[in-house]
Structures are given as C-alpha cells and as structure tokens.
PDB file of C-alpha atoms in Angstrom:
ATOM      1  CA  GLN A   1      10.641   0.350  11.844  1.00 81.00           C
ATOM      2  CA  SER A   2       7.284  -1.424  12.522  1.00 88.00           C
ATOM      3  CA  VAL A   3       5.083  -0.131  15.360  1.00 92.00           C
ATOM      4  CA  LEU A   4       4.780  -3.848  16.629  1.00 97.00           C
ATOM      5  CA  THR A   5       7.902  -5.679  16.882  1.00 98.00           C
ATOM      6  CA  GLN A   6       8.429  -9.415  15.746  1.00 98.00           C
ATOM      7  CA  PRO A   7      11.541 -11.491  15.573  1.00 98.00           C
ATOM      8  CA  PRO A   8      12.577 -11.875  11.997  1.00 97.00           C
ATOM      9  CA  SER A   9      12.845 -15.477  12.060  1.00 97.00           C
ATOM     10  CA  VAL A  10      11.941 -18.694  14.134  1.00 98.00           C
ATOM     11  CA  SER A  11      12.592 -22.188  13.439  1.00 97.00           C
ATOM     12  CA  GLY A  12      11.641 -25.699  14.604  1.00 97.00           C
ATOM     13  CA  ALA A  13      11.508 -29.278  13.950  1.00 97.00           C
ATOM     14  CA  PRO A  14       8.590 -31.265  12.893  1.00 97.00           C
ATOM     15  CA  GLY A  15       6.248 -31.930  15.797  1.00 97.00           C
ATOM     16  CA  GLN A  16       7.802 -29.278  18.080  1.00 97.00           C
ATOM     17  CA  ARG A  17       6.286 -26.149  19.464  1.00 98.00           C
ATOM     18  CA  VAL A  18       7.301 -22.565  18.535  1.00 98.00           C
ATOM     19  CA  THR A  19       6.075 -19.186  19.638  1.00 98.00           C
ATOM     20  CA  ILE A  20       6.487 -15.933  17.658  1.00 98.00           C
ATOM     21  CA  SER A  21       6.125 -12.694  19.873  1.00 98.00           C
ATOM     22  CA  CYS A  22       4.767  -9.245  19.014  1.00 98.00           C
ATOM     23  CA  THR A  23       5.786  -6.615  21.086  1.00 98.00           C
ATOM     24  CA  GLY A  24       3.927  -3.262  21.117  1.00 97.00           C
ATOM     25  CA  SER A  25       3.451  -0.193  23.808  1.00 96.00           C
ATOM     26  CA  SER A  26       0.904   1.682  25.773  1.00 95.00           C
ATOM     27  CA  SER A  27      -0.512   3.091  22.605  1.00 95.00           C
ATOM     28  CA  ASN A  28      -1.308  -0.085  20.695  1.00 96.00           C
ATOM     29  CA  ILE A  29      -1.662  -3.305  22.591  1.00 97.00           C
ATOM     30  CA  GLY A  30      -1.091  -2.045  25.816  1.00 97.00           C
ATOM     31  CA  ALA A  31      -4.034   0.237  25.174  1.00 96.00           C
ATOM     32  CA  GLY A  32      -6.302  -2.663  24.967  1.00 95.00           C
ATOM     33  CA  TYR A  33      -6.811  -2.930  21.302  1.00 96.00           C
ATOM     34  CA  ASP A  34      -7.006  -6.418  19.905  1.00 96.00           C
ATOM     35  CA  VAL A  35      -4.330  -8.294  18.356  1.00 97.00           C
ATOM     36  CA  HIS A  36      -4.720 -10.393  15.220  1.00 98.00           C
ATOM     37  CA  TRP A  37      -2.376 -12.903  13.413  1.00 98.00           C
ATOM     38  CA  TYR A  38      -1.923 -13.771   9.731  1.00 98.00           C
ATOM     39  CA  GLN A  39      -0.318 -16.401   8.012  1.00 98.00           C
ATOM     40  CA  GLN A  40       1.238 -15.666   4.415  1.00 98.00           C
ATOM     41  CA  LEU A  41       2.377 -18.319   2.428  1.00 97.00           C
ATOM     42  CA  PRO A  42       4.887 -17.654  -0.425  1.00 93.00           C
ATOM     43  CA  GLY A  43       3.195 -15.752  -3.385  1.00 93.00           C
ATOM     44  CA  THR A  44      -0.252 -15.524  -1.792  1.00 97.00           C
ATOM     45  CA  ALA A  45      -2.354 -13.096   0.199  1.00 98.00           C
ATOM     46  CA  PRO A  46      -2.247 -13.099   4.063  1.00 98.00           C
ATOM     47  CA  LYS A  47      -4.838 -15.443   5.663  1.00 98.00           C
ATOM     48  CA  LEU A  48      -6.392 -14.533   8.889  1.00 97.00           C
ATOM     49  CA  LEU A  49      -5.036 -17.046  11.724  1.00 98.00           C
ATOM     50  CA  ILE A  50      -6.177 -15.609  15.018  1.00 98.00           C
ATOM     51  CA  TYR A  51      -8.613 -12.661  15.686  1.00 97.00           C
ATOM     52  CA  GLY A  52      -9.272 -10.829  18.855  1.00 96.00           C
ATOM     53  CA  ASN A  53      -5.954 -12.083  20.589  1.00 97.00           C
ATOM     54  CA  SER A  54      -7.034 -15.733  20.870  1.00 97.00           C
ATOM     55  CA  ASN A  55      -9.811 -16.682  18.508  1.00 97.00           C
ATOM     56  CA  ARG A  56      -9.504 -19.138  15.722  1.00 97.00           C
ATOM     57  CA  PRO A  57     -11.659 -18.574  12.634  1.00 95.00           C
ATOM     58  CA  SER A  58     -13.638 -21.760  11.483  1.00 94.00           C
ATOM     59  CA  GLY A  59     -11.103 -24.153   9.633  1.00 95.00           C
ATOM     60  CA  VAL A  60      -7.882 -23.079  11.387  1.00 97.00           C
ATOM     61  CA  PRO A  61      -6.364 -25.950  13.382  1.00 96.00           C
ATOM     62  CA  ASP A  62      -6.237 -26.038  16.982  1.00 96.00           C
ATOM     63  CA  ARG A  63      -2.476 -26.329  16.878  1.00 97.00           C
ATOM     64  CA  PHE A  64      -2.629 -22.348  16.310  1.00 98.00           C
ATOM     65  CA  SER A  65      -3.277 -20.494  19.409  1.00 98.00           C
ATOM     66  CA  GLY A  66      -2.944 -17.027  20.544  1.00 98.00           C
ATOM     67  CA  SER A  67      -2.408 -14.946  23.756  1.00 98.00           C
ATOM     68  CA  LYS A  68      -1.945 -11.393  24.891  1.00 98.00           C
ATOM     69  CA  SER A  69      -0.421  -9.826  28.162  1.00 96.00           C
ATOM     70  CA  GLY A  70       0.160  -6.270  28.489  1.00 97.00           C
ATOM     71  CA  THR A  71       2.021  -4.487  25.839  1.00 97.00           C
ATOM     72  CA  SER A  72       2.565  -7.995  23.978  1.00 98.00           C
ATOM     73  CA  ALA A  73       1.039 -10.781  22.184  1.00 98.00           C
ATOM     74  CA  SER A  74       2.285 -14.163  21.221  1.00 98.00           C
ATOM     75  CA  LEU A  75       1.147 -16.827  18.666  1.00 98.00           C
ATOM     76  CA  ALA A  76       2.036 -20.559  19.618  1.00 98.00           C
ATOM     77  CA  ILE A  77       2.039 -23.449  16.871  1.00 98.00           C
ATOM     78  CA  THR A  78       2.114 -26.804  18.216  1.00 98.00           C
ATOM     79  CA  GLY A  79       2.772 -30.140  16.280  1.00 97.00           C
ATOM     80  CA  LEU A  80       4.649 -28.301  13.881  1.00 98.00           C
ATOM     81  CA  GLN A  81       4.187 -29.429  10.205  1.00 97.00           C
ATOM     82  CA  ALA A  82       6.130 -28.680   6.905  1.00 97.00           C
ATOM     83  CA  GLU A  83       3.141 -26.833   5.848  1.00 96.00           C
ATOM     84  CA  ASP A  84       3.703 -24.313   8.629  1.00 97.00           C
ATOM     85  CA  GLU A  85       6.503 -22.713   6.762  1.00 97.00           C
ATOM     86  CA  ALA A  86       5.170 -19.201   5.937  1.00 97.00           C
ATOM     87  CA  ASP A  87       5.583 -15.689   7.144  1.00 98.00           C
ATOM     88  CA  TYR A  88       3.503 -14.531  10.338  1.00 98.00           C
ATOM     89  CA  TYR A  89       2.211 -11.047  10.935  1.00 98.00           C
ATOM     90  CA  CYS A  90       0.629  -9.736  13.949  1.00 98.00           C
ATOM     91  CA  GLN A  91      -1.709  -6.525  13.676  1.00 98.00           C
ATOM     92  CA  SER A  92      -3.300  -4.129  16.144  1.00 97.00           C
ATOM     93  CA  TYR A  93      -4.397  -0.735  16.150  1.00 96.00           C
ATOM     94  CA  ASP A  94      -2.401   2.328  17.212  1.00 95.00           C
ATOM     95  CA  SER A  95      -3.717   5.601  18.621  1.00 93.00           C
ATOM     96  CA  SER A  96      -1.302   8.499  19.319  1.00 87.00           C
ATOM     97  CA  LEU A  97      -0.596  12.178  18.959  1.00 86.00           C
ATOM     98  CA  SER A  98       0.690  11.527  15.494  1.00 81.00           C
ATOM     99  CA  GLY A  99      -2.814   9.994  14.611  1.00 86.00           C
ATOM    100  CA  SER A 100      -4.653   6.437  14.606  1.00 89.00           C
ATOM    101  CA  ARG A 101      -3.907   3.927  12.206  1.00 93.00           C
ATOM    102  CA  VAL A 102      -4.126  -0.102  11.638  1.00 96.00           C
ATOM    103  CA  VAL A 103      -0.440  -1.283  12.366  1.00 96.00           C
ATOM    104  CA  PHE A 104       1.199  -4.579  11.320  1.00 97.00           C
ATOM    105  CA  GLY A 105       4.360  -6.244  12.767  1.00 98.00           C
ATOM    106  CA  GLY A 106       7.351  -6.499  10.744  1.00 97.00           C
ATOM    107  CA  GLY A 107       6.509 -10.297  10.309  1.00 98.00           C
ATOM    108  CA  THR A 108       8.458 -13.553  11.259  1.00 98.00           C
ATOM    109  CA  LYS A 109       9.653 -16.071   8.775  1.00 98.00           C
ATOM    110  CA  LEU A 110       8.925 -19.580  10.255  1.00 98.00           C
ATOM    111  CA  THR A 111      11.141 -22.280   8.941  1.00 97.00           C
ATOM    112  CA  VAL A 112      10.420 -25.989   9.414  1.00 96.00           C
ATOM    113  CA  LEU A 113      13.655 -27.844   9.907  1.00 94.00           C
TER     114      LEU A 113
ATOM    115  CA  GLN B   1     -18.861 -16.251   0.560  1.00 86.00           C
ATOM    116  CA  VAL B   2     -17.558 -13.017   0.054  1.00 91.00           C
ATOM    117  CA  GLN B   3     -14.642 -12.622  -2.405  1.00 95.00           C
ATOM    118  CA  LEU B   4     -12.530  -9.572  -3.294  1.00 96.00           C
ATOM    119  CA  GLN B   5     -10.631  -8.924  -6.533  1.00 98.00           C
ATOM    120  CA  GLU B   6      -8.328  -5.853  -7.145  1.00 98.00           C
ATOM    121  CA  SER B   7      -8.058  -4.351 -10.508  1.00 98.00           C
ATOM    122  CA  GLY B   8      -6.229  -1.798 -12.237  1.00 96.00           C
ATOM    123  CA  PRO B   9      -2.785  -0.696 -14.158  1.00 96.00           C
ATOM    124  CA  GLY B  10       0.212  -2.629 -13.302  1.00 95.00           C
ATOM    125  CA  LEU B  11       2.548   0.304 -14.152  1.00 97.00           C
ATOM    126  CA  VAL B  12       2.222   3.816 -13.289  1.00 98.00           C
ATOM    127  CA  LYS B  13       4.794   6.629 -13.900  1.00 98.00           C
ATOM    128  CA  PRO B  14       6.442   8.660 -11.258  1.00 97.00           C
ATOM    129  CA  SER B  15       4.462  11.702 -10.113  1.00 97.00           C
ATOM    130  CA  GLN B  16       1.132  10.289 -11.608  1.00 98.00           C
ATOM    131  CA  THR B  17      -1.703   8.752  -9.566  1.00 98.00           C
ATOM    132  CA  LEU B  18      -2.076   5.214  -8.916  1.00 98.00           C
ATOM    133  CA  SER B  19      -5.705   4.149  -9.173  1.00 98.00           C
ATOM    134  CA  LEU B  20      -6.918   0.653  -8.236  1.00 98.00           C
ATOM    135  CA  THR B  21     -10.395  -0.781  -7.814  1.00 98.00           C
ATOM    136  CA  CYS B  22     -11.657  -3.642  -5.538  1.00 97.00           C
ATOM    137  CA  THR B  23     -14.873  -5.492  -6.628  1.00 97.00           C
ATOM    138  CA  VAL B  24     -16.877  -7.279  -3.989  1.00 94.00           C
ATOM    139  CA  SER B  25     -18.695 -10.477  -4.974  1.00 94.00           C
ATOM    140  CA  GLY B  26     -20.912 -12.822  -2.985  1.00 92.00           C
ATOM    141  CA  GLY B  27     -22.231 -10.007  -0.821  1.00 88.00           C
ATOM    142  CA  SER B  28     -23.326  -6.473  -0.733  1.00 88.00           C
ATOM    143  CA  ILE B  29     -20.792  -3.744   0.035  1.00 88.00           C
ATOM    144  CA  SER B  30     -23.230  -1.839   1.980  1.00 84.00           C
ATOM    145  CA  SER B  31     -24.651  -4.521   4.147  1.00 77.00           C
ATOM    146  CA  GLY B  32     -23.448  -5.195   7.533  1.00 66.00           C
ATOM    147  CA  SER B  33     -21.076  -3.779  10.011  1.00 62.00           C
ATOM    148  CA  TYR B  34     -17.975  -3.932   7.734  1.00 81.00           C
ATOM    149  CA  TYR B  35     -15.021  -1.816   6.514  1.00 92.00           C
ATOM    150  CA  TRP B  36     -13.064  -2.070   3.890  1.00 95.00           C
ATOM    151  CA  SER B  37      -9.269  -1.444   3.502  1.00 97.00           C
ATOM    152  CA  TRP B  38      -6.475  -1.093   1.198  1.00 98.00           C
ATOM    153  CA  ILE B  39      -3.121  -2.741   2.428  1.00 98.00           C
ATOM    154  CA  ARG B  40       0.255  -2.852   0.615  1.00 98.00           C
ATOM    155  CA  GLN B  41       3.414  -5.028   0.481  1.00 98.00           C
ATOM    156  CA  PRO B  42       6.621  -4.120  -1.149  1.00 97.00           C
ATOM    157  CA  ALA B  43       8.712  -7.043  -2.506  1.00 96.00           C
ATOM    158  CA  GLY B  44      10.231  -9.075   0.221  1.00 94.00           C
ATOM    159  CA  LYS B  45       8.991  -6.461   2.970  1.00 96.00           C
ATOM    160  CA  GLY B  46       6.092  -6.186   5.411  1.00 96.00           C
ATOM    161  CA  LEU B  47       2.491  -5.340   5.312  1.00 97.00           C
ATOM    162  CA  GLU B  48       1.510  -1.570   5.589  1.00 97.00           C
ATOM    163  CA  TRP B  49      -2.065  -0.438   5.980  1.00 97.00           C
ATOM    164  CA  ILE B  50      -3.128   2.472   3.706  1.00 98.00           C
ATOM    165  CA  GLY B  51      -6.555   3.347   4.832  1.00 97.00           C
ATOM    166  CA  ARG B  52     -10.262   2.260   5.206  1.00 96.00           C
ATOM    167  CA  ILE B  53     -13.804   3.240   4.410  1.00 94.00           C
ATOM    168  CA  TYR B  54     -16.893   2.353   6.261  1.00 90.00           C
ATOM    169  CA  THR B  55     -20.130   1.327   4.755  1.00 83.00           C
ATOM    170  CA  SER B  56     -21.320   4.716   5.945  1.00 83.00           C
ATOM    171  CA  GLY B  57     -18.695   6.188   3.625  1.00 87.00           C
ATOM    172  CA  SER B  58     -16.396   7.644   6.369  1.00 91.00           C
ATOM    173  CA  THR B  59     -12.694   7.238   5.752  1.00 95.00           C
ATOM    174  CA  ASN B  60      -9.572   6.835   7.862  1.00 94.00           C
ATOM    175  CA  TYR B  61      -6.107   6.886   6.525  1.00 96.00           C
ATOM    176  CA  ASN B  62      -2.630   6.179   7.513  1.00 94.00           C
ATOM    177  CA  PRO B  63      -1.407   9.392   8.720  1.00 92.00           C
ATOM    178  CA  SER B  64       2.207   8.722   6.851  1.00 93.00           C
ATOM    179  CA  LEU B  65       0.180   8.564   3.526  1.00 96.00           C
ATOM    180  CA  LYS B  66      -2.803  10.715   4.408  1.00 95.00           C
ATOM    181  CA  SER B  67      -2.057  13.526   2.193  1.00 96.00           C
ATOM    182  CA  ARG B  68      -1.899  11.474  -0.714  1.00 98.00           C
ATOM    183  CA  VAL B  69      -4.607   9.040  -0.347  1.00 98.00           C
ATOM    184  CA  THR B  70      -8.314   8.925  -1.305  1.00 98.00           C
ATOM    185  CA  ILE B  71     -10.703   5.807  -0.751  1.00 98.00           C
ATOM    186  CA  SER B  72     -14.035   5.913  -2.127  1.00 96.00           C
ATOM    187  CA  VAL B  73     -17.111   3.536  -2.480  1.00 93.00           C
ATOM    188  CA  ASP B  74     -19.594   3.003  -5.174  1.00 93.00           C
ATOM    189  CA  THR B  75     -22.195   0.774  -3.878  1.00 90.00           C
ATOM    190  CA  SER B  76     -23.981   0.702  -7.223  1.00 92.00           C
ATOM    191  CA  LYS B  77     -21.174  -1.265  -8.685  1.00 94.00           C
ATOM    192  CA  ASN B  78     -20.268  -3.026  -5.332  1.00 93.00           C
ATOM    193  CA  GLN B  79     -16.652  -1.631  -5.471  1.00 95.00           C
ATOM    194  CA  PHE B  80     -14.409   0.521  -3.522  1.00 95.00           C
ATOM    195  CA  SER B  81     -11.432   2.224  -4.965  1.00 97.00           C
ATOM    196  CA  LEU B  82      -8.071   3.734  -4.071  1.00 98.00           C
ATOM    197  CA  LYS B  83      -6.018   6.678  -5.404  1.00 98.00           C
ATOM    198  CA  LEU B  84      -2.667   7.219  -4.490  1.00 98.00           C
ATOM    199  CA  SER B  85      -1.344  10.669  -5.860  1.00 98.00           C
ATOM    200  CA  SER B  86       2.398  11.572  -6.581  1.00 98.00           C
ATOM    201  CA  VAL B  87       3.758   8.247  -6.611  1.00 98.00           C
ATOM    202  CA  THR B  88       7.370   7.432  -6.521  1.00 98.00           C
ATOM    203  CA  ALA B  89       9.343   4.211  -6.796  1.00 97.00           C
ATOM    204  CA  ALA B  90       8.977   3.706  -2.791  1.00 97.00           C
ATOM    205  CA  ASP B  91       5.037   3.077  -3.905  1.00 98.00           C
ATOM    206  CA  THR B  92       6.023  -0.258  -5.900  1.00 98.00           C
ATOM    207  CA  ALA B  93       4.206  -2.957  -4.077  1.00 98.00           C
ATOM    208  CA  VAL B  94       1.652  -5.604  -4.141  1.00 98.00           C
ATOM    209  CA  TYR B  95      -1.638  -3.982  -3.371  1.00 98.00           C
ATOM    210  CA  TYR B  96      -4.326  -5.867  -1.487  1.00 98.00           C
ATOM    211  CA  CYS B  97      -8.121  -5.077  -0.607  1.00 98.00           C
ATOM    212  CA  ALA B  98      -9.459  -6.491   2.425  1.00 97.00           C
ATOM    213  CA  GLU B  99     -12.520  -6.585   4.477  1.00 94.00           C
ATOM    214  CA  ALA B 100     -12.790  -6.329   8.089  1.00 92.00           C
ATOM    215  CA  THR B 101     -15.745  -7.586  10.224  1.00 85.00           C
ATOM    216  CA  ALA B 102     -17.242  -6.934  13.652  1.00 82.00           C
ATOM    217  CA  SER B 103     -17.635 -10.625  13.890  1.00 83.00           C
ATOM    218  CA  ALA B 104     -14.001 -10.960  13.644  1.00 84.00           C
ATOM    219  CA  ARG B 105     -13.040  -8.010  15.993  1.00 85.00           C
ATOM    220  CA  ASP B 106     -12.144  -5.962  13.156  1.00 88.00           C
ATOM    221  CA  ALA B 107      -9.599  -8.360  11.807  1.00 94.00           C
ATOM    222  CA  PHE B 108      -9.102  -8.596   8.090  1.00 96.00           C
ATOM    223  CA  ASP B 109     -10.760 -11.802   7.388  1.00 94.00           C
ATOM    224  CA  ILE B 110     -11.017 -11.608   3.630  1.00 95.00           C
ATOM    225  CA  TRP B 111      -8.317 -10.599   1.392  1.00 97.00           C
ATOM    226  CA  GLY B 112      -8.122  -9.952  -2.473  1.00 98.00           C
ATOM    227  CA  GLN B 113      -5.260 -12.001  -4.291  1.00 98.00           C
ATOM    228  CA  GLY B 114      -3.530  -8.554  -4.653  1.00 98.00           C
ATOM    229  CA  THR B 115      -2.319  -6.824  -7.679  1.00 98.00           C
ATOM    230  CA  MET B 116       1.256  -5.756  -8.555  1.00 98.00           C
ATOM    231  CA  VAL B 117       1.883  -2.147  -9.143  1.00 98.00           C
ATOM    232  CA  THR B 118       5.108  -0.954 -10.336  1.00 98.00           C
ATOM    233  CA  VAL B 119       6.152   2.814 -10.521  1.00 98.00           C
ATOM    234  CA  SER B 120       8.619   3.259 -13.248  1.00 96.00           C
ATOM    235  CA  SER B 121       8.862   5.779 -16.141  1.00 95.00           C
TER     236      SER B 121
END
C-alpha cells in the first residue's frame, strides 16, 4: 500500500491527452512538499520528467506538464506518442509521527492504443 | 555530466548482509548541495526509497528499514555505500543509487542503471 495513490493504468490513442493522478494526504502533498514525476521505460532506470510540481528538466518535451492542488498532483501528457508507453511514478516527502521519508506512488502503466 | 554506477554481489544468502557501492563519476561527491540515495524496486513492483546521505555525512532512513540499513560515504573514492542486514527473500530487487539536487528541488535527477540483487540460499 503506497502512501501516494496512483491509478494502476491509463490508456489513450496517439495524439490524445491523458492525465495521471497522484493522491496524497496532509502529511505529504497537502503539507506543501513538492511532487516530482518519473518515467520508467521497460528495463531501464526511472528518468526525471517533472520536478517541483510543474518544472521540466532540460530535454523533456513540453507535451509533459505537472500540477499540484491541495493533497493531489497530476501529470498531463498531450499529443500522445507510442514512445510515451511506460510506467510513471509520482514522488514526494512524508512527515508523520511514524517518521519522515521520501515516498513514491505505486506507479501507473500508460498504454498507447 | 555526473554518472552513477552501482556494484556489488548479485546473490546474497538469507540472514546475511547485502552490500552495494555507488561510484560517482564526472563530478565530486562532496561538492554542491546534493544528497545521495538508495532506492529499490522488486520485480514488477513500484519504487521504495531506502535512505539517503548528505554531503555532510548525515543520514536519513526509511522508518520501515531503519533498523537494518546503513548508508555511508567515502569521499576519497567518490563512492557511497549501502548495507542492509538480515536480508530475506523480500529484499530481492533491483537496487538503484540516485542523486538529488537542490536545483531540481530535491528530485532525483540522476540515476544509476540499477543492479539486481537476489536473496536466496
């Protein structure tokens, strides 16, 4: 059971727009901690896609965008391409009575139809 | 361009200690406002953060693993290491080392390729 909740899967046709949600709580996203997003292609290490809720590292296409509101965050992908088929993870920080730690969502598998 | 490379045994016996090293190239492990983390991923599952070490040497660990984890740094070798004691089959995973930078708001902007560790007798 991940601290951050993502849908297990999403899908879309080429050219379409999809969104992936990341739901947290008052001890993580709702506490003001940044949300970051990673793309993991099969058999490879995760790659930073969005940092600080909505910023793209150099080289990441502007088809990818991130947002955050309250205790949730979202990753949007527009103009879907076959190469976008991958697993996507959100990440934040959690601070509670049980301790503080970096936390990840359970991951979302994006299928391009 | 900083690069990270994990190394260590691919097979560890149950109850023993898993030891991995991450070698940093293309930059100094002791420069800048960075921290260095270990993250693991069981086959077909999600990512789990294990812990981190700052350039100052201070550490933070995942509370769920804290009693078994030690992360250390060797600045002379530009490496940082992970030790996970009393391993069981549940510790079988791909282990990644990663760098987080202040410029990326503490996101993990550089990852190693990962190394598979199997716990089995």
